[in-house]
Structure formats: structure tokens, C-alpha cells
Amino acid sequence: MIIDVHGHYTTAPAALGAWRDLQIASLKDPSKAPKPSDLKISDDELRESIETNQLAKMRERGSDLTVFSPRASFMAHHIGDFQTSATWAAICNELCFRVSQLYPRHFIGAAMLPQSPGVDAATCIAELERCIKDYGFVGVNLNPDPSGGHWTSPPLTDRYWYPLYEKMAELEIPAMIHVSTSCNPCFHTTGAHYLNADTTAFMQCLTGDLFKDFPSLKLLIPHGGGAVPYHWGRFRGLAQELHKPLLDEHLLNNIFFDTCVYHQPGIDLLTKVIPVKNVLFASEMIGAVRGVDPQTGHYYDDTRRYIDGTANLTEEERFLVYEGKARRVFPRLDAALKAQGR
Ligand SMILES: [Zn+2]
């Protein structure tokens, strides 16, 4: 099987964005807020948005199943308060659930959390539990910076986040560390803020001792780990200076990287530097980089080509990247697949 662990519903029908615009416009006058029931999207509209986009590309490129979460840049946790995020997250998660019901062999959900800057992380637990228990989701996206580029939250190793980690450990789900839109003009959302956050999350974990408290916790750092694989020597050296254990022992039982780097040399470097056991296939397709690479004639996000094309992986290792590790990092995904006889 080919499991893509990083997909977002970037192609949701326009009614979703229109509802969100109304919600944002109503922040100054809450009585005008749209009700969740005002959003009407039919199953046919969902099918149309998936079959002409993600599913068409999955068939064309030969991937079988996508772990599917709400559009990351739309999470925009900095907008409004907790209630704003709670209503918005519930709507976005439900749409992903409906997609997973329409195409149970192709999509399975990962939850967006109703985070809000400065609000107790435990407030996210109810929505998380609903997604895992009622919707059959298998993972969660955790935003380390709900302020949208101003980094007002404590680092991921801080006890502030522990209620979520405790719940994740109990539910046996990994978190993808995924920021949302940047409202800081210094940081382009997908070109700088996302990659900064990936690098930052890794360094926060390196500095702390989070996995001593949560030995089973699994964090997936997307976009190839930001700058981490390229600067692996720097991180190894910093860990040494900070008198931390070797990275393999300190972080690599708990931290994983995906393959969303959009070119062959990036995948070659990732698979050479980072142990294969820590690399999971993902393409984040129809996401940040949607064009065709003029050097290759193929879409940048046609990531399977790079995995198939790298000389660094044996067939056995390729299996691990495509399927084997995803089943280990997402135990609920493995269980759902087994229930389908896969
Ligand atoms: Zn993403």
C-alpha cells in the first residue's frame, strides 16, 4: 500500500470559506454569527470536490489512502476566541469525516484542534475525543503557534501542552506539528512560517526532555522536517553541547519526518541523513506548491516519483516509508485498515 500521511481538504466547496468569512465578519457583533447549520454542502458537492482533485491525483499517481485533515492555513487559530475556533474546528472536522465516509478506502481523518492563543490546551480535548471516538480519526494536527507567527505560546516541551499529550497517549494517536496561516508579514505562510515551525518544534524537543515524561508520544514533523535534515550536524553538535543523549536515543523514538519537500535532491538528502525508520511518505498534494516543475515536467507535489527515484532506499525500506512506518506511528490507522482486510 501507499499511505500518504499528510493531506488537507484544500479543495472544500466555496460555501465553507463563505461561512468562515461571515463568522469573521460577525466577531464585532456576535449576534450576527452564522450558525453551523447555515452551512449546507451536499454529498454530491463533496464528491465533486474530491473526485476531480485529490482522488484523481491519487489514482493517477498510485497512492491508496490519505490521512486527511482540514486545510491547515484555514485553521487560523489567531482569529476570534476559543468559541470561534471551537465552532470552526467542529465544522471543518465534520467535513473531513464526511469525506472519509464517502471514500472509506481512500481517506481517513486527522483532527484540527480548536486552539486559541493563551487559552488552556485542555479546552481542545473534547473536540479531539469526538474526532477520534465518533469519527474514527487516527491523528491530530497540533499548532505550536496559535498566534499565527508571533510565537506567544510556550515551547512544546512546556507543561502547558501536557493535557493534550496525556490524551494523545491515552488515545494512541500521533500529532503532526502544523502551524496555520501567518499574520506576521515577516513570515510567508507556506514558504517561511511552516518551515520555521518545523525546525523550531524539533529544536524545542531537543532542548527539553519531553519524551522522558511521554515515552510513547509520537510527533510527526512535516515538510521534510524544515531545516532539520539539512542541518543534522548542527543539531547533533548542539545536543552534544547541551549534554543531551545522542539524537537517535533522545528524539528518534518519538519524532518522525514526512517527505513533503517537492524535489529529488531533497528526498535524496532526507533519506540519506535521517534513519529510514523515521521517514513517512506524504505529499500534501494540492497544497502549498501546486505547479509543474519545468525541469522535470512533473508536478512538484508528485512525491512518489522522488521516493521511487532515490537510490538511497532498498525495496524493504521503501515499503517502510510507504506503509510500514505509517501503521506503526498511527496505530488506529493500522487497526482501521485491518478491519477493512488490508
Ligand atoms: Zn500541511
GROMACS .gro file of C-alpha atoms and ligand atoms in nm:
model
  343
    1MET     CA    1   0.000   0.000   0.000
    2ILE     CA    2   0.096   0.360  -0.040
    3ILE     CA    3  -0.022   0.569   0.251
    4ASP     CA    4   0.004   0.946   0.229
    5VAL     CA    5   0.008   1.071   0.589
    6HIS     CA    6  -0.030   1.440   0.507
    7GLY     CA    7  -0.331   1.563   0.312
    8HIS     CA    8  -0.563   1.856   0.372
    9TYR     CA    9  -0.906   1.936   0.242
   10THR     CA   10  -0.777   2.232   0.043
   11THR     CA   11  -1.048   2.192  -0.219
   12ALA     CA   12  -1.357   2.213   0.002
   13PRO     CA   13  -1.660   2.373  -0.167
   14ALA     CA   14  -1.659   2.753  -0.166
   15ALA     CA   15  -1.952   2.762   0.076
   16LEU     CA   16  -1.710   2.668   0.355
   17GLY     CA   17  -1.493   2.976   0.300
   18ALA     CA   18  -1.803   3.194   0.269
   19TRP     CA   19  -1.930   3.068   0.606
   20ARG     CA   20  -1.594   3.142   0.763
   21ASP     CA   21  -1.594   3.494   0.616
   22LEU     CA   22  -1.931   3.553   0.781
   23GLN     CA   23  -1.803   3.418   1.110
   24ILE     CA   24  -1.504   3.651   1.098
   25ALA     CA   25  -1.719   3.948   0.999
   26SER     CA   26  -1.950   3.878   1.293
   27LEU     CA   27  -1.673   3.891   1.554
   28LYS     CA   28  -1.762   4.252   1.628
   29ASP     CA   29  -2.130   4.164   1.666
   30PRO     CA   30  -2.168   3.806   1.792
   31SER     CA   31  -2.546   3.811   1.745
   32LYS     CA   32  -2.485   3.808   1.371
   33ALA     CA   33  -2.268   3.496   1.382
   34PRO     CA   34  -2.371   3.232   1.130
   35LYS     CA   35  -2.499   2.907   1.278
   36PRO     CA   36  -2.317   2.585   1.188
   37SER     CA   37  -2.646   2.467   1.038
   38ASP     CA   38  -2.636   2.761   0.794
   39LEU     CA   39  -2.356   2.582   0.610
   40LYS     CA   40  -2.510   2.350   0.357
   41ILE     CA   41  -2.282   2.129   0.150
   42SER     CA   42  -2.431   1.821  -0.015
   43ASP     CA   43  -2.262   1.484  -0.053
   44ASP     CA   44  -2.256   1.544  -0.428
   45GLU     CA   45  -2.062   1.866  -0.377
   46LEU     CA   46  -1.816   1.684  -0.154
   47ARG     CA   47  -1.776   1.408  -0.414
   48GLU     CA   48  -1.718   1.661  -0.690
   49SER     CA   49  -1.453   1.844  -0.488
   50ILE     CA   50  -1.268   1.520  -0.406
   51GLU     CA   51  -1.304   1.319  -0.725
   52THR     CA   52  -1.178   1.594  -0.952
   53ASN     CA   53  -0.889   1.679  -0.722
   54GLN     CA   54  -0.728   1.464  -0.453
   55LEU     CA   55  -0.878   1.132  -0.560
   56ALA     CA   56  -0.797   1.195  -0.927
   57LYS     CA   57  -0.435   1.264  -0.836
   58MET     CA   58  -0.417   0.964  -0.602
   59ARG     CA   59  -0.538   0.738  -0.883
   60GLU     CA   60  -0.303   0.895  -1.135
   61ARG     CA   61  -0.001   0.871  -0.907
   62GLY     CA   62  -0.088   0.541  -0.746
   63SER     CA   63  -0.138   0.621  -0.379
   64ASP     CA   64  -0.404   0.430  -0.190
   65LEU     CA   65  -0.500   0.618   0.122
   66THR     CA   66  -0.457   0.970   0.257
   67VAL     CA   67  -0.467   1.083   0.619
   68PHE     CA   68  -0.693   1.379   0.564
   69SER     CA   69  -0.729   1.687   0.782
   70PRO     CA   70  -0.885   2.030   0.745
   71ARG     CA   71  -0.698   2.286   0.540
   72ALA     CA   72  -0.405   2.399   0.756
   73SER     CA   73  -0.392   2.764   0.651
   74PHE     CA   74  -0.767   2.791   0.719
   75MET     CA   75  -0.730   2.688   1.085
   76ALA     CA   76  -0.619   3.044   1.164
   77HIS     CA   77  -0.636   2.991   1.539
   78HIS     CA   78  -0.543   3.356   1.599
   79ILE     CA   79  -0.887   3.470   1.482
   80GLY     CA   80  -1.151   3.534   1.750
   81ASP     CA   81  -1.158   3.342   2.077
   82PHE     CA   82  -1.189   2.981   2.185
   83GLN     CA   83  -1.556   2.966   2.086
   84THR     CA   84  -1.472   3.095   1.737
   85SER     CA   85  -1.214   2.820   1.695
   86ALA     CA   86  -1.437   2.556   1.853
   87THR     CA   87  -1.723   2.617   1.610
   88TRP     CA   88  -1.487   2.640   1.313
   89ALA     CA   89  -1.290   2.326   1.406
   90ALA     CA   90  -1.611   2.126   1.454
   91ILE     CA   91  -1.734   2.224   1.107
   92CYS     CA   92  -1.402   2.153   0.934
   93ASN     CA   93  -1.357   1.820   1.110
   94GLU     CA   94  -1.708   1.710   1.022
   95LEU     CA   95  -1.644   1.775   0.653
   96CYS     CA   96  -1.331   1.559   0.663
   97PHE     CA   97  -1.532   1.290   0.841
   98ARG     CA   98  -1.797   1.302   0.569
   99VAL     CA   99  -1.527   1.264   0.303
  100SER     CA  100  -1.391   0.963   0.491
  101GLN     CA  101  -1.741   0.812   0.498
  102LEU     CA  102  -1.788   0.865   0.125
  103TYR     CA  103  -1.447   0.716   0.044
  104PRO     CA  104  -1.356   0.489   0.336
  105ARG     CA  105  -1.083   0.312   0.141
  106HIS     CA  106  -0.913   0.634   0.035
  107PHE     CA  107  -0.944   0.884   0.318
  108ILE     CA  108  -0.923   0.868   0.696
  109GLY     CA  109  -0.935   1.174   0.918
  110ALA     CA  110  -0.691   1.366   1.133
  111ALA     CA  111  -0.834   1.632   1.361
  112MET     CA  112  -0.796   2.006   1.368
  113LEU     CA  113  -0.799   2.138   1.724
  114PRO     CA  114  -0.996   2.441   1.846
  115GLN     CA  115  -0.682   2.612   1.972
  116SER     CA  116  -0.680   2.976   2.067
  117PRO     CA  117  -0.382   3.184   2.184
  118GLY     CA  118  -0.342   3.195   2.560
  119VAL     CA  119  -0.626   2.951   2.626
  120ASP     CA  120  -0.573   2.634   2.832
  121ALA     CA  121  -0.474   2.350   2.597
  122ALA     CA  122  -0.714   2.119   2.782
  123THR     CA  123  -1.004   2.302   2.619
  124CYS     CA  124  -0.917   2.115   2.298
  125ILE     CA  125  -0.971   1.772   2.445
  126ALA     CA  126  -1.347   1.745   2.389
  127GLU     CA  127  -1.317   1.805   2.013
  128LEU     CA  128  -1.019   1.570   1.992
  129GLU     CA  129  -1.207   1.290   2.166
  130ARG     CA  130  -1.510   1.343   1.946
  131CYS     CA  131  -1.298   1.316   1.632
  132ILE     CA  132  -1.116   1.003   1.745
  133LYS     CA  133  -1.407   0.820   1.907
  134ASP     CA  134  -1.703   0.928   1.693
  135TYR     CA  135  -1.537   0.998   1.360
  136GLY     CA  136  -1.270   0.729   1.364
  137PHE     CA  137  -0.989   0.978   1.306
  138VAL     CA  138  -0.638   0.846   1.355
  139GLY     CA  139  -0.428   1.155   1.429
  140VAL     CA  140  -0.433   1.521   1.516
  141ASN     CA  141  -0.270   1.840   1.392
  142LEU     CA  142  -0.118   2.037   1.675
  143ASN     CA  143  -0.037   2.403   1.615
  144PRO     CA  144   0.269   2.508   1.819
  145ASP     CA  145   0.192   2.874   1.744
  146PRO     CA  146  -0.179   2.953   1.752
  147SER     CA  147  -0.091   3.324   1.740
  148GLY     CA  148  -0.013   3.289   1.368
  149GLY     CA  149   0.353   3.387   1.353
  150HIS     CA  150   0.406   3.579   1.678
  151TRP     CA  151   0.503   3.275   1.888
  152THR     CA  152   0.325   3.372   2.209
  153SER     CA  153   0.274   3.015   2.334
  154PRO     CA  154   0.526   2.827   2.547
  155PRO     CA  155   0.750   2.570   2.376
  156LEU     CA  156   0.612   2.224   2.306
  157THR     CA  157   0.809   2.085   2.600
  158ASP     CA  158   0.621   2.309   2.846
  159ARG     CA  159   0.362   2.167   3.082
  160TYR     CA  160   0.107   2.391   2.914
  161TRP     CA  161   0.074   2.123   2.644
  162TYR     CA  162   0.071   1.821   2.878
  163PRO     CA  163  -0.308   1.774   2.896
  164LEU     CA  164  -0.307   1.718   2.520
  165TYR     CA  165  -0.012   1.481   2.533
  166GLU     CA  166  -0.181   1.282   2.809
  167LYS     CA  167  -0.493   1.248   2.597
  168MET     CA  168  -0.291   1.159   2.287
  169ALA     CA  169  -0.107   0.889   2.480
  170GLU     CA  170  -0.437   0.752   2.608
  171LEU     CA  171  -0.594   0.755   2.261
  172GLU     CA  172  -0.274   0.624   2.095
  173ILE     CA  173  -0.258   0.891   1.830
  174PRO     CA  174   0.037   1.087   1.692
  175ALA     CA  175   0.033   1.463   1.637
  176MET     CA  176   0.152   1.634   1.325
  177ILE     CA  177   0.309   1.960   1.435
  178HIS     CA  178   0.146   2.202   1.194
  179VAL     CA  179   0.113   2.577   1.211
  180SER     CA  180  -0.151   2.773   1.024
  181THR     CA  181  -0.161   3.098   0.835
  182SER     CA  182   0.094   3.363   0.925
  183CYS     CA  183  -0.043   3.702   1.020
  184ASN     CA  184   0.310   3.830   1.069
  185PRO     CA  185   0.424   3.989   0.741
  186CYS     CA  186   0.783   3.885   0.814
  187PHE     CA  187   0.690   3.521   0.757
  188HIS     CA  188   0.532   3.396   0.438
  189THR     CA  189   0.284   3.127   0.544
  190THR     CA  190   0.400   2.823   0.349
  191GLY     CA  191   0.747   2.944   0.246
  192ALA     CA  192   0.876   3.060   0.584
  193HIS     CA  193   0.632   3.014   0.874
  194TYR     CA  194   0.567   2.643   0.808
  195LEU     CA  195   0.935   2.558   0.770
  196ASN     CA  196   1.036   2.776   1.066
  197ALA     CA  197   0.781   2.594   1.279
  198ASP     CA  198   0.907   2.253   1.171
  199THR     CA  199   1.262   2.348   1.262
  200THR     CA  200   1.153   2.520   1.582
  201ALA     CA  201   0.949   2.222   1.702
  202PHE     CA  202   1.248   1.992   1.658
  203MET     CA  203   1.481   2.226   1.844
  204GLN     CA  204   1.230   2.270   2.128
  205CYS     CA  205   1.219   1.894   2.171
  206LEU     CA  206   1.598   1.873   2.152
  207THR     CA  207   1.637   2.129   2.430
  208GLY     CA  208   1.383   1.964   2.659
  209ASP     CA  209   1.315   1.619   2.796
  210LEU     CA  210   0.956   1.576   2.681
  211PHE     CA  211   0.986   1.211   2.585
  212LYS     CA  212   1.107   1.116   2.931
  213ASP     CA  213   0.761   1.217   3.052
  214PHE     CA  214   0.581   1.075   2.747
  215PRO     CA  215   0.784   0.781   2.615
  216SER     CA  216   0.506   0.670   2.380
  217LEU     CA  217   0.430   1.017   2.238
  218LYS     CA  218   0.480   1.043   1.863
  219LEU     CA  219   0.527   1.373   1.683
  220LEU     CA  220   0.537   1.398   1.306
  221ILE     CA  221   0.727   1.698   1.175
  222PRO     CA  222   0.601   1.779   0.827
  223HIS     CA  223   0.760   1.936   0.519
  224GLY     CA  224   1.061   1.708   0.545
  225GLY     CA  225   1.142   1.841   0.893
  226GLY     CA  226   1.202   2.200   0.782
  227ALA     CA  227   1.573   2.274   0.801
  228VAL     CA  228   1.647   1.982   1.031
  229PRO     CA  229   1.782   1.712   0.796
  230TYR     CA  230   1.995   1.962   0.604
  231HIS     CA  231   2.150   2.086   0.929
  232TRP     CA  232   2.167   1.749   1.104
  233GLY     CA  233   2.530   1.807   1.202
  234ARG     CA  234   2.435   2.132   1.374
  235PHE     CA  235   2.163   1.961   1.574
  236ARG     CA  236   2.388   1.671   1.670
  237GLY     CA  237   2.653   1.918   1.780
  238LEU     CA  238   2.407   2.127   1.978
  239ALA     CA  239   2.272   1.818   2.154
  240GLN     CA  240   2.630   1.730   2.249
  241GLU     CA  241   2.698   2.078   2.386
  242LEU     CA  242   2.375   2.069   2.584
  243HIS     CA  243   2.482   1.732   2.731
  244LYS     CA  244   2.183   1.558   2.580
  245PRO     CA  245   2.193   1.194   2.472
  246LEU     CA  246   2.262   1.111   2.107
  247LEU     CA  247   1.972   1.224   1.890
  248ASP     CA  248   1.886   0.868   1.799
  249GLU     CA  249   1.814   0.790   2.161
  250HIS     CA  250   1.698   1.140   2.266
  251LEU     CA  251   1.444   1.210   1.990
  252LEU     CA  252   1.421   0.948   1.719
  253ASN     CA  253   1.196   0.707   1.903
  254ASN     CA  254   0.935   0.980   1.909
  255ILE     CA  255   0.993   1.222   1.621
  256PHE     CA  256   0.924   1.141   1.257
  257PHE     CA  257   0.955   1.338   0.935
  258ASP     CA  258   0.740   1.338   0.626
  259THR     CA  259   0.854   1.363   0.265
  260CYS     CA  260   0.691   1.690   0.152
  261VAL     CA  261   0.999   1.859   0.009
  262TYR     CA  262   0.899   1.870  -0.360
  263HIS     CA  263   1.223   1.776  -0.533
  264GLN     CA  264   1.452   1.478  -0.583
  265PRO     CA  265   1.768   1.619  -0.418
  266GLY     CA  266   1.563   1.698  -0.106
  267ILE     CA  267   1.439   1.339  -0.081
  268ASP     CA  268   1.788   1.208  -0.151
  269LEU     CA  269   1.923   1.415   0.138
  270LEU     CA  270   1.637   1.326   0.373
  271THR     CA  271   1.670   0.953   0.313
  272LYS     CA  272   2.048   0.967   0.343
  273VAL     CA  273   2.061   1.169   0.665
  274ILE     CA  274   1.755   1.060   0.861
  275PRO     CA  275   1.713   0.691   0.952
  276VAL     CA  276   1.450   0.530   0.727
  277LYS     CA  277   1.253   0.425   1.034
  278ASN     CA  278   1.180   0.793   1.093
  279VAL     CA  279   1.057   0.885   0.744
  280LEU     CA  280   0.691   0.860   0.638
  281PHE     CA  281   0.556   0.913   0.290
  282ALA     CA  282   0.345   1.223   0.240
  283SER     CA  283   0.283   1.463  -0.044
  284GLU     CA  284   0.048   1.730   0.096
  285MET     CA  285  -0.091   1.736  -0.252
  286ILE     CA  286  -0.290   2.026  -0.386
  287GLY     CA  287  -0.126   2.221  -0.109
  288ALA     CA  288   0.150   2.477  -0.087
  289VAL     CA  289   0.317   2.407  -0.421
  290ARG     CA  290   0.072   2.320  -0.695
  291GLY     CA  291   0.262   2.389  -1.016
  292VAL     CA  292   0.461   2.184  -1.262
  293ASP     CA  293   0.841   2.178  -1.230
  294PRO     CA  294   0.978   2.294  -1.567
  295GLN     CA  295   1.297   2.096  -1.504
  296THR     CA  296   1.114   1.765  -1.482
  297GLY     CA  297   0.778   1.828  -1.647
  298HIS     CA  298   0.604   1.679  -1.341
  299TYR     CA  299   0.408   1.836  -1.058
  300TYR     CA  300   0.630   1.940  -0.768
  301ASP     CA  301   0.399   1.756  -0.528
  302ASP     CA  302   0.409   1.430  -0.726
  303THR     CA  303   0.621   1.300  -0.443
  304ARG     CA  304   0.603   0.930  -0.518
  305ARG     CA  305   0.843   0.987  -0.809
  306TYR     CA  306   1.113   1.104  -0.570
  307ILE     CA  307   1.071   0.809  -0.334
  308ASP     CA  308   1.077   0.566  -0.625
  309GLY     CA  309   1.366   0.759  -0.777
  310THR     CA  310   1.606   0.775  -0.486
  311ALA     CA  311   1.899   0.535  -0.484
  312ASN     CA  312   1.913   0.551  -0.104
  313LEU     CA  313   1.629   0.307  -0.032
  314THR     CA  314   1.612  -0.069  -0.070
  315GLU     CA  315   1.276  -0.224  -0.160
  316GLU     CA  316   1.226  -0.317   0.205
  317GLU     CA  317   1.299   0.039   0.315
  318ARG     CA  318   1.065   0.177   0.051
  319PHE     CA  319   0.791  -0.040   0.198
  320LEU     CA  320   0.863   0.110   0.540
  321VAL     CA  321   0.837   0.466   0.404
  322TYR     CA  322   0.518   0.397   0.209
  323GLU     CA  323   0.330   0.180   0.452
  324GLY     CA  324   0.516   0.006   0.731
  325LYS     CA  325   0.602   0.307   0.945
  326ALA     CA  326   0.263   0.472   0.895
  327ARG     CA  327   0.100   0.166   1.050
  328ARG     CA  328   0.335   0.191   1.349
  329VAL     CA  329   0.311   0.566   1.403
  330PHE     CA  330  -0.068   0.565   1.353
  331PRO     CA  331  -0.186   0.250   1.537
  332ARG     CA  332  -0.550   0.345   1.483
  333LEU     CA  333  -0.486   0.367   1.110
  334ASP     CA  334  -0.341   0.018   1.117
  335ALA     CA  335  -0.644  -0.109   1.309
  336ALA     CA  336  -0.885   0.060   1.064
  337LEU     CA  337  -0.702  -0.094   0.768
  338LYS     CA  338  -0.702  -0.437   0.927
  339ALA     CA  339  -1.076  -0.404   0.987
  340GLN     CA  340  -1.108  -0.348   0.610
  341GLY     CA  341  -0.898  -0.658   0.545
  342ARG     CA  342  -0.598  -0.454   0.431
  343ZN      ZN  343   0.004   2.051   0.573
   0.00000   0.00000   0.00000
